[in-house]
Tab-separated table of C-alpha atoms in Angstrom:
chain	number	residue	atom	x	y	z
A	1	UNK	CA	-1.268	-14.822	-9.596
A	2	UNK	CA	-3.558	-12.758	-7.379
A	3	UNK	CA	-5.361	-9.869	-9.049
A	4	UNK	CA	-7.453	-7.268	-7.260
A	5	UNK	CA	-10.067	-5.152	-9.018
A	6	UNK	CA	-11.920	-2.159	-7.614
A	7	UNK	CA	-15.141	-0.747	-8.977
A	8	UNK	CA	-15.913	2.051	-9.614
A	9	UNK	CA	-12.627	3.764	-10.447
A	10	UNK	CA	-14.106	7.093	-9.401
A	11	UNK	CA	-17.226	8.176	-7.559
A	12	UNK	CA	-18.752	11.546	-6.766
A	13	UNK	CA	-21.577	11.862	-4.231
A	14	UNK	CA	-23.308	14.678	-2.350
A	15	UNK	CA	-22.584	15.067	1.335
A	16	UNK	CA	-24.685	12.875	3.596
A	17	UNK	CA	-25.146	9.992	1.192
A	18	UNK	CA	-24.342	6.419	2.083
A	19	UNK	CA	-22.076	4.699	-0.425
A	20	UNK	CA	-20.493	1.356	-1.244
A	21	UNK	CA	-17.091	0.656	-2.742
A	22	UNK	CA	-16.435	-2.729	-4.278
A	23	UNK	CA	-13.367	-4.948	-4.375
A	24	UNK	CA	-12.901	-8.349	-5.974
A	25	UNK	CA	-9.956	-10.729	-5.993
A	26	UNK	CA	-9.188	-13.774	-8.106
A	27	UNK	CA	-7.556	-16.149	-5.612
A	28	UNK	CA	-9.707	-16.882	-2.560
A	29	UNK	CA	-6.780	-18.390	-0.623
A	30	UNK	CA	-6.123	-15.261	1.396
A	31	UNK	CA	-5.127	-14.594	4.991
A	32	UNK	CA	-6.785	-11.220	5.197
A	33	UNK	CA	-8.139	-8.240	3.298
A	34	UNK	CA	-7.440	-4.639	4.145
A	35	UNK	CA	-8.926	-1.309	3.161
A	36	UNK	CA	-6.720	1.778	3.022
A	37	UNK	CA	-7.228	5.466	2.481
A	38	UNK	CA	-4.801	7.609	0.490
A	39	UNK	CA	-4.952	11.384	0.362
A	40	UNK	CA	-3.395	13.064	-2.709
A	41	UNK	CA	0.381	12.855	-2.691
A	42	UNK	CA	0.464	11.036	0.629
A	43	UNK	CA	1.098	7.575	1.988
A	44	UNK	CA	-1.588	5.057	2.843
A	45	UNK	CA	-3.523	4.819	6.088
A	46	UNK	CA	-5.038	1.510	7.136
A	47	UNK	CA	-8.787	1.711	7.758
A	48	UNK	CA	-9.969	-1.828	8.364
A	49	UNK	CA	-8.439	-5.297	8.355
A	50	UNK	CA	-10.627	-8.387	7.971
A	51	UNK	CA	-9.117	-11.769	8.735
A	52	UNK	CA	-10.064	-14.588	6.375
A	53	UNK	CA	-12.220	-16.171	9.094
A	54	UNK	CA	-14.209	-12.985	9.628
A	55	UNK	CA	-17.188	-11.663	7.708
A	56	UNK	CA	-16.998	-7.977	8.544
A	57	UNK	CA	-15.297	-5.230	10.505
A	58	UNK	CA	-16.616	-1.872	11.611
A	59	UNK	CA	-14.931	1.367	12.563
A	60	UNK	CA	-17.111	4.405	13.132
A	61	UNK	CA	-18.984	5.160	9.922
A	62	UNK	CA	-17.077	2.509	8.001
A	63	UNK	CA	-18.110	-1.096	7.584
A	64	UNK	CA	-16.187	-3.614	5.522
A	65	UNK	CA	-17.491	-7.035	4.584
A	66	UNK	CA	-15.699	-10.050	3.199
A	67	UNK	CA	-17.072	-12.964	1.184
A	68	UNK	CA	-13.964	-15.030	0.746
A	69	UNK	CA	-15.536	-17.818	-1.273
A	70	UNK	CA	-16.810	-15.445	-3.946
A	71	UNK	CA	-13.706	-13.258	-3.824
A	72	UNK	CA	-15.506	-10.052	-2.898
A	73	UNK	CA	-15.381	-7.295	-0.343
A	74	UNK	CA	-17.327	-4.082	0.101
A	75	UNK	CA	-16.563	-0.927	2.030
A	76	UNK	CA	-19.676	0.862	3.213
A	77	UNK	CA	-19.378	4.513	4.223
A	78	UNK	CA	-22.354	5.955	6.073
A	79	UNK	CA	-23.355	9.610	6.030
A	80	UNK	CA	-20.466	10.686	3.830
A	81	UNK	CA	-18.617	13.932	4.564
A	82	UNK	CA	-16.330	16.138	2.439
A	83	UNK	CA	-13.440	14.964	4.616
A	84	UNK	CA	-13.993	11.436	3.302
A	85	UNK	CA	-12.764	12.558	-0.108
A	86	UNK	CA	-9.722	10.445	-0.928
A	87	UNK	CA	-8.691	7.339	-2.829
A	88	UNK	CA	-9.674	4.073	-1.176
A	89	UNK	CA	-7.581	1.005	-1.848
A	90	UNK	CA	-8.332	-2.620	-1.217
A	91	UNK	CA	-5.520	-5.126	-0.681
A	92	UNK	CA	-5.345	-8.858	-0.024
A	93	UNK	CA	-2.626	-10.876	1.627
A	94	UNK	CA	-2.066	-14.525	0.809
A	95	UNK	CA	1.190	-16.413	0.397
A	96	UNK	CA	2.816	-13.195	-0.776
A	97	UNK	CA	2.685	-9.693	0.686
A	98	UNK	CA	-0.245	-7.409	0.035
A	99	UNK	CA	-1.581	-7.147	-3.495
A	100	UNK	CA	-3.436	-3.904	-4.119
A	101	UNK	CA	-6.245	-2.829	-6.369
A	102	UNK	CA	-5.970	0.430	-8.298
A	103	UNK	CA	-8.335	2.175	-5.929
A	104	UNK	CA	-11.567	4.133	-6.062
A	105	UNK	CA	-11.251	7.904	-6.070
A	106	UNK	CA	-14.077	9.316	-3.953
A	107	UNK	CA	-15.264	12.909	-4.003
A	108	UNK	CA	-17.883	14.026	-1.487
A	109	UNK	CA	-19.452	17.315	-2.525
A	110	UNK	CA	-20.594	19.740	0.165
B	1	UNK	CA	5.084	4.124	19.372
B	2	UNK	CA	6.370	3.074	15.995
B	3	UNK	CA	7.181	5.548	13.260
B	4	UNK	CA	8.438	5.255	9.724
B	5	UNK	CA	10.465	7.857	7.866
B	6	UNK	CA	11.477	7.969	4.250
B	7	UNK	CA	13.454	10.560	2.311
B	8	UNK	CA	13.830	12.497	0.216
B	9	UNK	CA	10.197	13.473	-0.219
B	10	UNK	CA	10.688	14.761	-3.727
B	11	UNK	CA	13.483	14.504	-6.257
B	12	UNK	CA	14.076	15.192	-9.922
B	13	UNK	CA	16.851	13.168	-11.491
B	14	UNK	CA	18.241	13.004	-15.041
B	15	UNK	CA	18.144	9.775	-17.009
B	16	UNK	CA	21.232	7.693	-16.302
B	17	UNK	CA	21.869	9.143	-12.867
B	18	UNK	CA	21.950	7.019	-9.692
B	19	UNK	CA	19.190	6.832	-7.100
B	20	UNK	CA	19.080	6.242	-3.387
B	21	UNK	CA	15.876	6.360	-1.345
B	22	UNK	CA	16.149	5.636	2.326
B	23	UNK	CA	13.607	4.375	4.830
B	24	UNK	CA	13.945	3.855	8.566
B	25	UNK	CA	11.563	2.496	11.159
B	26	UNK	CA	11.644	3.408	14.838
B	27	UNK	CA	10.058	1.815	17.867
B	28	UNK	CA	10.082	-1.826	16.795
B	29	UNK	CA	12.512	-4.661	16.173
B	30	UNK	CA	12.861	-7.066	13.260
B	31	UNK	CA	10.080	-5.575	11.171
B	32	UNK	CA	9.207	-6.765	7.694
B	33	UNK	CA	10.044	-3.975	5.278
B	34	UNK	CA	8.605	-3.216	1.854
B	35	UNK	CA	9.154	-0.940	-1.108
B	36	UNK	CA	6.126	-0.218	-3.297
B	37	UNK	CA	5.831	1.957	-6.387
B	38	UNK	CA	2.683	3.751	-7.450
B	39	UNK	CA	2.669	4.808	-11.078
B	40	UNK	CA	-0.188	6.546	-12.843
B	41	UNK	CA	-2.834	4.068	-13.951
B	42	UNK	CA	-0.982	1.054	-12.571
B	43	UNK	CA	-1.895	0.972	-8.921
B	44	UNK	CA	0.446	0.060	-6.103
B	45	UNK	CA	3.115	-2.433	-7.131
B	46	UNK	CA	5.301	-4.348	-4.689
B	47	UNK	CA	8.955	-4.009	-5.659
B	48	UNK	CA	10.910	-5.584	-2.799
B	49	UNK	CA	10.329	-6.955	0.667
B	50	UNK	CA	12.653	-8.023	3.429
B	51	UNK	CA	12.118	-10.229	6.480
B	52	UNK	CA	15.564	-9.599	7.983
B	53	UNK	CA	18.977	-8.004	7.568
B	54	UNK	CA	20.466	-8.855	4.207
B	55	UNK	CA	17.344	-10.775	3.116
B	56	UNK	CA	15.741	-9.220	0.073
B	57	UNK	CA	12.983	-10.643	-2.112
B	58	UNK	CA	12.349	-9.074	-5.480
B	59	UNK	CA	8.864	-9.184	-6.908
B	60	UNK	CA	9.424	-7.516	-10.245
B	61	UNK	CA	12.559	-7.662	-12.443
B	62	UNK	CA	13.643	-4.110	-13.096
B	63	UNK	CA	16.274	-1.447	-12.979
B	64	UNK	CA	16.158	-1.145	-9.202
B	65	UNK	CA	17.721	-2.905	-6.233
B	66	UNK	CA	17.148	-2.893	-2.494
B	67	UNK	CA	19.357	-3.402	0.521
B	68	UNK	CA	18.842	-3.781	4.253
B	69	UNK	CA	22.109	-2.943	5.963
B	70	UNK	CA	20.535	-2.619	9.402
B	71	UNK	CA	17.468	-4.088	11.085
B	72	UNK	CA	15.318	-0.999	10.658
B	73	UNK	CA	16.827	0.501	7.518
B	74	UNK	CA	15.725	-0.232	3.962
B	75	UNK	CA	17.312	1.398	0.926
B	76	UNK	CA	16.086	1.497	-2.658
B	77	UNK	CA	18.756	2.124	-5.272
B	78	UNK	CA	19.469	2.345	-8.942
B	79	UNK	CA	22.783	2.712	-10.760
B	80	UNK	CA	21.201	4.315	-13.842
B	81	UNK	CA	17.688	5.688	-13.821
B	82	UNK	CA	15.278	5.247	-16.718
B	83	UNK	CA	12.353	7.479	-17.611
B	84	UNK	CA	10.049	4.601	-16.675
B	85	UNK	CA	11.359	4.705	-13.090
B	86	UNK	CA	9.349	7.857	-12.444
B	87	UNK	CA	6.638	7.393	-9.840
B	88	UNK	CA	5.642	7.595	-6.219
B	89	UNK	CA	7.704	5.264	-4.020
B	90	UNK	CA	6.356	4.096	-0.710
B	91	UNK	CA	8.203	2.334	2.076
B	92	UNK	CA	6.196	0.259	4.542
B	93	UNK	CA	6.632	-2.033	7.518
B	94	UNK	CA	4.686	-4.722	9.303
B	95	UNK	CA	5.258	-7.492	11.793
B	96	UNK	CA	5.341	-11.087	10.535
B	97	UNK	CA	4.768	-11.636	6.868
B	98	UNK	CA	1.356	-13.056	5.940
B	99	UNK	CA	-0.011	-13.124	9.452
B	100	UNK	CA	-2.665	-10.479	9.227
B	101	UNK	CA	-0.775	-7.644	10.858
B	102	UNK	CA	-1.547	-4.150	9.697
B	103	UNK	CA	0.982	-2.604	7.370
B	104	UNK	CA	2.145	0.957	7.946
B	105	UNK	CA	3.286	3.252	5.180
B	106	UNK	CA	5.675	6.157	5.035
B	107	UNK	CA	4.724	9.439	3.428
B	108	UNK	CA	6.263	8.520	0.099
B	109	UNK	CA	8.917	9.873	-2.257
B	110	UNK	CA	8.045	11.471	-5.568
B	111	UNK	CA	10.636	10.648	-8.230
B	112	UNK	CA	10.629	12.359	-11.593
B	113	UNK	CA	13.202	11.189	-14.104
B	114	UNK	CA	13.838	13.745	-16.841
Protein backbone atom coordinates (compact mmCIF):
# COMPACT_ATOMS: atom_id res chain seq x y z
CA UNK A 1 0.00 0.00 0.00
CA UNK A 2 1.37 3.38 -1.05
CA UNK A 3 2.21 5.80 1.76
CA UNK A 4 3.23 9.41 1.30
CA UNK A 5 5.09 11.39 3.95
CA UNK A 6 5.79 15.12 3.97
CA UNK A 7 8.43 16.83 6.04
CA UNK A 8 8.28 19.24 7.77
CA UNK A 9 4.66 19.34 8.92
CA UNK A 10 4.90 23.09 9.37
CA UNK A 11 7.40 25.75 8.36
CA UNK A 12 7.69 29.46 9.07
CA UNK A 13 10.12 31.63 7.10
CA UNK A 14 10.73 35.35 6.60
CA UNK A 15 9.73 36.90 3.31
CA UNK A 16 12.32 36.57 0.56
CA UNK A 17 13.82 33.29 1.70
CA UNK A 18 14.19 30.30 -0.57
CA UNK A 19 12.75 27.11 0.88
CA UNK A 20 12.39 23.40 0.20
CA UNK A 21 9.49 21.11 1.02
CA UNK A 22 10.06 17.38 1.07
CA UNK A 23 7.90 14.45 0.04
CA UNK A 24 8.66 10.74 0.16
CA UNK A 25 6.67 7.73 -0.99
CA UNK A 26 7.05 4.03 -0.29
CA UNK A 27 6.16 2.44 -3.64
CA UNK A 28 8.28 3.70 -6.54
CA UNK A 29 5.91 2.21 -9.15
CA UNK A 30 4.16 5.49 -9.85
CA UNK A 31 2.82 7.16 -12.98
CA UNK A 32 3.26 10.68 -11.73
CA UNK A 33 3.66 12.94 -8.72
CA UNK A 34 1.77 16.15 -8.17
CA UNK A 35 2.13 19.11 -5.85
CA UNK A 36 -0.95 21.01 -4.72
CA UNK A 37 -1.66 24.14 -2.75
CA UNK A 38 -4.55 24.43 -0.30
CA UNK A 39 -5.64 27.68 1.29
CA UNK A 40 -7.50 27.42 4.63
CA UNK A 41 -10.99 26.03 4.21
CA UNK A 42 -10.65 25.74 0.45
CA UNK A 43 -10.18 23.09 -2.19
CA UNK A 44 -6.86 22.12 -3.72
CA UNK A 45 -5.12 23.81 -6.63
CA UNK A 46 -2.66 21.85 -8.74
CA UNK A 47 0.78 23.47 -8.92
CA UNK A 48 3.02 21.04 -10.74
CA UNK A 49 2.72 17.55 -12.20
CA UNK A 50 5.81 15.44 -12.86
CA UNK A 51 5.46 12.34 -14.99
CA UNK A 52 7.40 9.29 -13.83
CA UNK A 53 9.82 9.69 -16.76
CA UNK A 54 10.62 13.28 -15.85
CA UNK A 55 13.09 14.62 -13.33
CA UNK A 56 11.66 18.07 -12.69
CA UNK A 57 9.05 20.66 -13.57
CA UNK A 58 9.14 24.41 -13.18
CA UNK A 59 6.44 27.03 -12.94
CA UNK A 60 7.47 30.58 -12.11
CA UNK A 61 9.15 30.57 -8.71
CA UNK A 62 8.32 26.92 -8.13
CA UNK A 63 10.50 23.98 -9.05
CA UNK A 64 9.62 20.38 -8.29
CA UNK A 65 12.02 17.49 -8.64
CA UNK A 66 11.39 13.77 -8.69
CA UNK A 67 13.74 10.91 -7.85
CA UNK A 68 11.51 7.96 -8.51
CA UNK A 69 14.01 5.27 -7.60
CA UNK A 70 14.57 6.67 -4.12
CA UNK A 71 10.92 7.61 -3.65
CA UNK A 72 11.52 11.31 -3.11
CA UNK A 73 10.37 14.65 -4.40
CA UNK A 74 11.12 18.22 -3.40
CA UNK A 75 9.27 21.45 -4.02
CA UNK A 76 11.56 24.46 -4.15
CA UNK A 77 10.03 27.90 -3.69
CA UNK A 78 12.27 30.83 -4.58
CA UNK A 79 12.01 34.28 -3.05
CA UNK A 80 9.05 33.42 -0.85
CA UNK A 81 6.20 35.91 -0.43
CA UNK A 82 3.43 36.25 2.18
CA UNK A 83 0.97 35.16 -0.52
CA UNK A 84 2.72 31.78 -0.63
CA UNK A 85 1.37 31.02 2.84
CA UNK A 86 -0.76 27.90 2.51
CA UNK A 87 -0.62 24.14 2.97
CA UNK A 88 1.29 22.29 0.28
CA UNK A 89 0.36 18.71 -0.47
CA UNK A 90 2.23 16.07 -2.38
CA UNK A 91 0.37 13.22 -4.08
CA UNK A 92 1.40 10.20 -6.14
CA UNK A 93 -0.59 8.24 -8.67
CA UNK A 94 0.12 4.59 -9.37
CA UNK A 95 -2.31 1.76 -10.00
CA UNK A 96 -4.84 3.55 -7.82
CA UNK A 97 -5.94 7.18 -7.80
CA UNK A 98 -3.89 9.84 -6.07
CA UNK A 99 -2.54 9.11 -2.61
CA UNK A 100 -1.82 12.26 -0.63
CA UNK A 101 0.59 13.20 2.09
CA UNK A 102 -0.64 15.17 5.10
CA UNK A 103 0.90 18.36 3.80
CA UNK A 104 3.31 21.03 4.95
CA UNK A 105 1.77 24.18 6.39
CA UNK A 106 3.87 27.13 5.22
CA UNK A 107 3.81 30.59 6.76
CA UNK A 108 5.79 33.38 5.10
CA UNK A 109 6.24 36.32 7.46
CA UNK A 110 6.38 39.83 6.02
CA UNK B 1 -13.69 25.65 -19.82
CA UNK B 2 -14.39 23.01 -17.24
CA UNK B 3 -15.83 23.81 -13.84
CA UNK B 4 -16.74 21.76 -10.81
CA UNK B 5 -19.41 22.63 -8.27
CA UNK B 6 -20.21 20.98 -4.99
CA UNK B 7 -22.83 21.82 -2.38
CA UNK B 8 -23.71 22.55 0.26
CA UNK B 9 -20.58 24.38 1.35
CA UNK B 10 -21.29 23.96 5.03
CA UNK B 11 -23.71 21.85 7.01
CA UNK B 12 -24.31 20.81 10.60
CA UNK B 13 -26.18 17.56 11.02
CA UNK B 14 -27.26 15.58 14.10
CA UNK B 15 -26.00 12.06 14.67
CA UNK B 16 -28.27 9.55 12.95
CA UNK B 17 -29.52 11.94 10.31
CA UNK B 18 -29.06 11.33 6.56
CA UNK B 19 -26.53 13.07 4.34
CA UNK B 20 -26.43 14.05 0.71
CA UNK B 21 -23.55 15.99 -0.85
CA UNK B 22 -23.75 16.71 -4.52
CA UNK B 23 -21.07 17.43 -7.09
CA UNK B 24 -21.41 18.33 -10.75
CA UNK B 25 -18.85 18.94 -13.46
CA UNK B 26 -19.41 21.15 -16.49
CA UNK B 27 -17.55 21.47 -19.75
CA UNK B 28 -16.32 17.90 -20.18
CA UNK B 29 -17.65 14.44 -20.91
CA UNK B 30 -17.04 11.11 -19.19
CA UNK B 31 -14.80 12.47 -16.46
CA UNK B 32 -13.41 10.36 -13.65
CA UNK B 33 -14.99 11.55 -10.43
CA UNK B 34 -13.71 11.32 -6.87
CA UNK B 35 -14.82 11.95 -3.32
CA UNK B 36 -12.09 12.68 -0.77
CA UNK B 37 -12.37 13.44 2.93
CA UNK B 38 -9.93 15.58 4.87
CA UNK B 39 -10.08 15.08 8.61
CA UNK B 40 -7.87 16.80 11.15
CA UNK B 41 -4.50 15.08 11.43
CA UNK B 42 -5.33 12.43 8.84
CA UNK B 43 -4.63 14.08 5.54
CA UNK B 44 -6.68 13.65 2.40
CA UNK B 45 -8.33 10.24 2.15
CA UNK B 46 -9.89 8.84 -1.02
CA UNK B 47 -13.39 7.58 -0.30
CA UNK B 48 -14.87 6.72 -3.70
CA UNK B 49 -14.05 7.08 -7.37
CA UNK B 50 -16.03 6.50 -10.51
CA UNK B 51 -14.96 5.96 -14.12
CA UNK B 52 -18.49 5.99 -15.55
CA UNK B 53 -22.21 6.10 -14.84
CA UNK B 54 -23.17 3.57 -12.21
CA UNK B 55 -19.54 2.49 -11.69
CA UNK B 56 -18.38 3.16 -8.16
CA UNK B 57 -15.20 1.96 -6.46
CA UNK B 58 -14.94 2.19 -2.71
CA UNK B 59 -11.55 2.66 -1.15
CA UNK B 60 -12.45 2.61 2.51
CA UNK B 61 -15.25 0.61 4.21
CA UNK B 62 -17.40 3.07 6.09
CA UNK B 63 -20.76 4.57 6.79
CA UNK B 64 -20.95 6.35 3.45
CA UNK B 65 -21.99 5.49 -0.09
CA UNK B 66 -21.65 7.15 -3.47
CA UNK B 67 -23.72 7.18 -6.62
CA UNK B 68 -23.30 8.49 -10.16
CA UNK B 69 -26.75 8.83 -11.68
CA UNK B 70 -25.54 10.96 -14.58
CA UNK B 71 -22.25 11.34 -16.43
CA UNK B 72 -21.22 14.53 -14.67
CA UNK B 73 -22.97 14.11 -11.33
CA UNK B 74 -21.51 12.43 -8.25
CA UNK B 75 -23.39 12.14 -4.97
CA UNK B 76 -22.08 11.21 -1.54
CA UNK B 77 -24.67 9.87 0.88
CA UNK B 78 -25.23 8.39 4.28
CA UNK B 79 -28.38 6.93 5.81
CA UNK B 80 -27.26 7.61 9.39
CA UNK B 81 -24.40 9.93 10.20
CA UNK B 82 -21.83 9.19 12.90
CA UNK B 83 -19.76 11.70 14.82
CA UNK B 84 -16.69 10.33 13.05
CA UNK B 85 -18.14 11.41 9.68
CA UNK B 86 -17.31 15.02 10.48
CA UNK B 87 -14.74 16.51 8.14
CA UNK B 88 -14.05 18.43 4.97
CA UNK B 89 -15.34 16.62 1.88
CA UNK B 90 -13.86 17.34 -1.50
CA UNK B 91 -15.16 16.32 -4.89
CA UNK B 92 -12.72 16.15 -7.79
CA UNK B 93 -12.53 15.20 -11.45
CA UNK B 94 -9.90 14.20 -13.96
CA UNK B 95 -9.66 12.61 -17.37
CA UNK B 96 -8.49 8.99 -17.61
CA UNK B 97 -7.58 7.26 -14.40
CA UNK B 98 -3.85 6.77 -13.81
CA UNK B 99 -2.72 8.53 -16.95
CA UNK B 100 -1.07 11.57 -15.49
CA UNK B 101 -3.87 14.05 -16.06
CA UNK B 102 -4.23 16.85 -13.57
CA UNK B 103 -7.00 16.46 -11.05
CA UNK B 104 -9.30 19.38 -10.31
CA UNK B 105 -10.99 19.91 -6.97
CA UNK B 106 -14.18 21.59 -5.92
CA UNK B 107 -14.28 24.09 -3.10
CA UNK B 108 -15.26 21.50 -0.52
CA UNK B 109 -18.09 20.89 1.94
CA UNK B 110 -17.62 21.25 5.67
CA UNK B 111 -19.66 18.67 7.58
CA UNK B 112 -20.04 18.82 11.33
CA UNK B 113 -21.96 16.00 12.96
CA UNK B 114 -23.25 16.93 16.41
